[in-house]
CSV table of C-alpha atoms in Angstrom, one decimal:
chain,number,residue,atom,x,y,z
A,740,ASP,CA,5.6,8.8,-11.0
A,741,ALA,CA,2.8,8.3,-13.4
A,742,LYS,CA,-0.6,9.2,-11.9
A,743,THR,CA,-3.9,7.5,-11.9
A,744,THR,CA,-7.4,9.0,-11.6
A,745,GLN,CA,-10.3,7.2,-9.9
A,746,PRO,CA,-13.8,8.2,-8.8
A,747,ASN,CA,-13.9,9.3,-5.2
A,748,SER,CA,-16.7,6.9,-4.4
A,749,MET,CA,-19.0,4.3,-5.8
A,750,GLU,CA,-21.9,2.3,-4.5
A,751,SER,CA,-23.3,-1.1,-5.4
A,752,ASN,CA,-25.6,-3.7,-4.1
A,753,GLU,CA,-24.7,-7.0,-2.6
A,754,GLU,CA,-24.3,-10.0,-5.0
A,755,GLU,CA,-24.1,-7.6,-8.0
A,756,PRO,CA,-21.0,-7.1,-10.1
A,757,VAL,CA,-18.9,-4.0,-9.5
A,758,HIS,CA,-16.8,-2.2,-12.1
A,759,LEU,CA,-14.2,0.1,-10.6
A,760,PRO,CA,-12.6,2.4,-13.3
A,761,CYS,CA,-9.1,3.8,-13.3
A,762,ASN,CA,-7.6,6.2,-15.8
A,763,HIS,CA,-3.8,6.3,-16.4
A,764,SER,CA,-3.3,8.2,-19.6
A,765,THR,CA,0.5,8.8,-18.9
A,766,ILE,CA,1.3,5.2,-18.4
A,767,SER,CA,4.6,4.1,-19.8
A,768,GLY,CA,5.4,0.8,-21.5
A,769,THR,CA,7.0,-0.8,-18.5
A,770,ASP,CA,4.4,0.3,-15.9
A,771,TYR,CA,2.4,-2.5,-14.4
A,772,ILE,CA,-1.1,-1.7,-13.2
A,773,HIS,CA,-1.7,-2.8,-9.6
A,774,TRP,CA,-4.8,-2.8,-7.5
A,775,TYR,CA,-4.9,-2.8,-3.7
A,776,ARG,CA,-7.8,-2.4,-1.3
A,777,GLN,CA,-7.9,-1.2,2.3
A,778,LEU,CA,-10.6,-2.4,4.5
A,779,PRO,CA,-11.5,-0.4,7.6
A,780,SER,CA,-8.9,-0.4,10.3
A,781,GLN,CA,-6.5,-2.6,8.2
A,782,GLY,CA,-3.5,-2.1,6.1
A,783,PRO,CA,-3.8,-2.3,2.3
A,784,GLU,CA,-4.2,-5.7,0.7
A,785,TYR,CA,-3.0,-6.7,-2.8
A,786,VAL,CA,-5.8,-7.5,-5.1
A,787,ILE,CA,-4.5,-8.0,-8.6
A,788,HIS,CA,-2.0,-6.7,-11.2
A,789,GLY,CA,-1.5,-6.8,-14.9
A,790,LEU,CA,0.6,-5.4,-17.8
A,791,THR,CA,-1.3,-5.7,-21.1
A,792,SER,CA,-3.7,-8.7,-21.0
A,793,ASN,CA,-6.8,-9.1,-18.9
A,794,VAL,CA,-6.1,-11.0,-15.6
A,795,ASN,CA,-8.3,-13.1,-13.3
A,796,ASN,CA,-7.7,-14.4,-9.8
A,797,ARG,CA,-9.8,-15.6,-7.0
A,798,MET,CA,-10.5,-12.1,-5.8
A,799,ALA,CA,-11.2,-10.2,-9.0
A,800,SER,CA,-10.6,-9.6,-12.7
A,801,LEU,CA,-8.6,-6.8,-14.3
A,802,ALA,CA,-9.6,-5.5,-17.7
A,803,ILE,CA,-7.0,-3.4,-19.4
A,804,ALA,CA,-7.8,-1.2,-22.3
A,805,GLU,CA,-6.0,-1.9,-25.6
A,806,ASP,CA,-4.1,1.4,-25.4
A,807,ARG,CA,-3.4,0.8,-21.6
A,808,LYS,CA,-4.7,4.3,-20.7
A,809,SER,CA,-7.4,2.9,-18.6
A,810,SER,CA,-8.3,-0.2,-16.7
A,811,THR,CA,-11.2,-1.6,-14.7
A,812,LEU,CA,-11.2,-3.8,-11.6
A,813,ILE,CA,-14.2,-6.2,-11.7
A,814,LEU,CA,-15.7,-7.7,-8.6
A,815,HIS,CA,-18.0,-10.4,-10.0
A,816,ARG,CA,-20.3,-10.7,-7.1
A,817,ALA,CA,-19.9,-8.1,-4.4
A,818,THR,CA,-20.3,-8.9,-0.7
A,819,LEU,CA,-20.4,-6.7,2.3
A,820,ARG,CA,-16.8,-7.6,3.0
A,821,ASP,CA,-15.8,-6.0,-0.3
A,822,ALA,CA,-16.6,-2.5,1.2
A,823,ALA,CA,-13.2,-0.8,1.2
A,824,VAL,CA,-11.1,1.9,-0.5
A,825,TYR,CA,-9.7,0.6,-3.7
A,826,TYR,CA,-6.4,2.0,-5.0
A,827,CYS,CA,-5.2,1.8,-8.6
A,828,ILE,CA,-1.4,2.1,-8.7
A,829,LEU,CA,1.2,2.2,-11.5
A,830,ARG,CA,4.3,0.4,-10.6
A,831,GLU,CA,7.4,0.9,-12.6
A,832,GLY,CA,9.3,-2.1,-13.9
A,833,GLY,CA,7.0,-4.7,-12.5
A,834,PHE,CA,8.9,-7.5,-10.9
A,835,ILE,CA,12.2,-7.2,-12.7
A,836,ILE,CA,13.9,-5.4,-9.8
A,837,GLN,CA,14.3,-7.7,-6.8
A,838,GLY,CA,11.2,-7.0,-4.7
A,839,ALA,CA,11.6,-3.2,-5.3
A,840,GLN,CA,8.5,-1.3,-4.5
A,841,LYS,CA,7.6,2.3,-4.1
A,842,LEU,CA,3.8,2.3,-4.3
A,843,VAL,CA,2.4,5.7,-5.1
A,844,PHE,CA,-1.2,5.7,-3.7
A,845,GLY,CA,-3.8,8.2,-4.9
A,846,GLN,CA,-7.0,8.9,-3.0
A,847,GLY,CA,-8.7,5.7,-4.3
A,848,THR,CA,-12.3,4.9,-4.7
A,849,ARG,CA,-14.4,4.3,-1.6
A,850,LEU,CA,-16.7,1.4,-2.4
A,851,THR,CA,-20.0,1.1,-0.4
A,852,ILE,CA,-21.9,-2.2,-0.7
A,853,ASN,CA,-25.6,-2.1,0.1
A,854,PRO,CA,-27.2,-5.2,1.6
B,1164,LYS,CA,3.4,-18.2,7.4
B,1165,ALA,CA,2.9,-15.4,9.9
B,1166,GLY,CA,2.0,-12.0,8.3
B,1167,VAL,CA,3.8,-8.7,8.7
B,1168,THR,CA,3.9,-7.8,12.3
B,1169,GLN,CA,4.1,-4.2,13.5
B,1170,THR,CA,4.7,-3.1,17.1
B,1171,PRO,CA,3.4,-1.4,19.0
B,1172,ARG,CA,-0.2,-1.0,17.6
B,1173,TYR,CA,-0.8,2.2,19.4
B,1174,LEU,CA,1.4,4.9,20.7
B,1175,ILE,CA,1.0,8.3,22.3
B,1176,LYS,CA,3.9,10.6,22.5
B,1177,THR,CA,4.5,14.3,23.3
B,1178,ARG,CA,5.8,16.9,21.0
B,1179,GLY,CA,9.6,17.0,20.9
B,1180,GLN,CA,10.0,13.3,21.8
B,1181,GLN,CA,11.3,10.7,19.5
B,1182,VAL,CA,9.7,7.3,18.7
B,1183,THR,CA,10.8,4.0,17.2
B,1184,LEU,CA,8.4,1.7,15.4
B,1185,SER,CA,9.2,-1.9,14.6
B,1186,CYS,CA,8.3,-4.1,11.7
B,1187,SER,CA,8.8,-7.9,11.3
B,1188,PRO,CA,8.3,-8.9,7.6
B,1189,ILE,CA,7.1,-12.2,6.4
B,1190,SER,CA,9.7,-14.9,6.7
B,1191,GLY,CA,11.9,-14.9,3.6
B,1192,HIS,CA,11.0,-11.4,2.5
B,1193,ARG,CA,14.0,-9.1,2.1
B,1194,SER,CA,12.2,-5.9,1.0
B,1195,VAL,CA,10.5,-3.8,3.7
B,1196,SER,CA,8.8,-0.5,3.0
B,1197,TRP,CA,7.2,2.1,5.2
B,1198,TYR,CA,4.2,4.3,4.6
B,1199,GLN,CA,2.5,7.1,6.4
B,1200,GLN,CA,-1.3,7.4,6.2
B,1201,THR,CA,-3.1,10.6,7.3
B,1202,PRO,CA,-6.7,11.7,6.5
B,1203,GLY,CA,-5.3,14.8,4.6
B,1204,GLN,CA,-2.5,13.3,2.6
B,1205,GLY,CA,-3.5,9.7,2.3
B,1206,LEU,CA,-0.9,7.0,2.0
B,1207,GLN,CA,2.6,8.3,1.4
B,1208,PHE,CA,5.8,6.4,0.8
B,1209,LEU,CA,8.5,6.9,3.4
B,1210,PHE,CA,11.4,4.6,2.4
B,1211,GLU,CA,12.2,1.1,1.3
B,1212,TYR,CA,15.0,-1.2,2.5
B,1213,PHE,CA,16.4,-4.3,0.9
B,1214,SER,CA,19.1,-6.4,2.5
B,1215,GLU,CA,19.9,-3.7,5.1
B,1216,THR,CA,20.3,-1.0,2.4
B,1217,GLN,CA,17.9,1.9,1.8
B,1218,ARG,CA,17.0,1.8,-1.9
B,1219,ASN,CA,14.2,4.4,-2.1
B,1220,LYS,CA,13.3,7.4,-0.1
B,1221,GLY,CA,10.1,9.4,-0.1
B,1222,ASN,CA,9.8,13.2,0.3
B,1223,PHE,CA,10.0,13.4,4.1
B,1224,PRO,CA,12.2,15.5,6.4
B,1225,GLY,CA,15.4,14.0,7.8
B,1226,ARG,CA,13.6,13.5,11.2
B,1227,PHE,CA,12.2,10.4,9.6
B,1228,SER,CA,14.8,7.6,9.4
B,1229,GLY,CA,14.9,3.9,9.3
B,1230,ARG,CA,17.1,0.9,9.2
B,1231,GLN,CA,16.9,-2.8,8.5
B,1232,PHE,CA,18.7,-5.6,10.3
B,1233,SER,CA,20.3,-8.7,9.0
B,1234,ASN,CA,17.2,-10.7,9.7
B,1235,SER,CA,15.2,-8.3,7.6
B,1236,ARG,CA,13.3,-6.8,10.6
B,1237,SER,CA,13.1,-3.0,10.2
B,1238,GLU,CA,12.7,-0.1,12.4
B,1239,MET,CA,11.7,3.5,11.7
B,1240,ASN,CA,12.5,6.4,13.9
B,1241,VAL,CA,10.9,9.8,14.1
B,1242,SER,CA,12.8,12.4,16.1
B,1243,THR,CA,11.5,15.7,17.5
B,1244,LEU,CA,7.9,14.8,17.0
B,1245,GLU,CA,5.5,17.3,15.7
B,1246,LEU,CA,1.7,17.3,16.0
B,1247,GLY,CA,1.5,16.7,12.2
B,1248,ASP,CA,3.3,13.4,12.6
B,1249,SER,CA,0.2,11.9,14.1
B,1250,ALA,CA,-0.7,9.2,11.6
B,1251,LEU,CA,-1.0,5.5,10.9
B,1252,TYR,CA,2.4,4.1,10.0
B,1253,LEU,CA,2.3,1.0,7.8
B,1254,CYS,CA,5.0,-1.4,7.0
B,1255,ALA,CA,4.9,-3.7,3.9
B,1256,SER,CA,7.2,-6.6,2.9
B,1257,THR,CA,7.7,-8.1,-0.5
B,1258,GLU,CA,9.2,-11.3,-1.7
B,1259,ASP,CA,12.0,-10.9,-4.2
B,1260,SER,CA,9.9,-11.8,-7.3
B,1261,GLY,CA,7.2,-9.4,-6.2
B,1262,VAL,CA,4.6,-11.6,-7.9
B,1263,LEU,CA,2.2,-11.6,-5.0
B,1264,GLY,CA,2.5,-7.9,-4.4
B,1265,ALA,CA,3.2,-6.2,-1.1
B,1266,PHE,CA,2.0,-7.5,2.2
B,1267,PHE,CA,1.0,-4.8,4.7
B,1268,GLY,CA,0.9,-5.0,8.4
B,1269,GLN,CA,-1.9,-3.5,10.4
B,1270,GLY,CA,0.1,-0.5,11.2
B,1271,THR,CA,1.1,1.5,14.3
B,1272,ARG,CA,-1.3,4.4,15.2
B,1273,LEU,CA,0.9,7.2,16.5
B,1274,THR,CA,-0.7,10.1,18.3
B,1275,VAL,CA,1.4,13.2,19.1
B,1276,VAL,CA,0.0,15.5,21.8
């Protein structure tokens, strides 16, 4: 399984943008980049995913480097509820296989939001 | 739609006992996966079931097993419990397309004493 590298922790202020980096230098051409987050006392929650192009959804934006060896999750305006551990995961084959999933979690980045 | 439901939420067992955890996926989801989360090892994949068949298995001893029923509900069983099995056990379900990612339950907190 291809691995990802993330900073152990990051800190930001409420209502400011947050950029969470992820390195995945051994990514293969069919690997999708997924982001999940885990709030305290809850199971992980899907945030966003992408393959090559930048992606936006109601929760966040995902910026993918041209060589795909790194990506950045962008929270445009952080709130206290965004304090969580954020995981960057490479998932093989994307959605081609029927619902197949084997998510390989790293240690993630613990994001602290200051009021 | 109801989310992924795991029961029980908390469990205390004694070393040597066995335990069965239950997971009800989101209606219509046929893929169910199990993960173990501990402070030391983080989130680790246990196994994945699709239409009653195990498709993927993580690197866990044979004491960890699971099954899936025709209604997609899944159970995992741990036999001969060890202290190190104390963990949060998470279940996730995924729709066939996988477009929306995996939906996780709140987990079952197992404590082995």
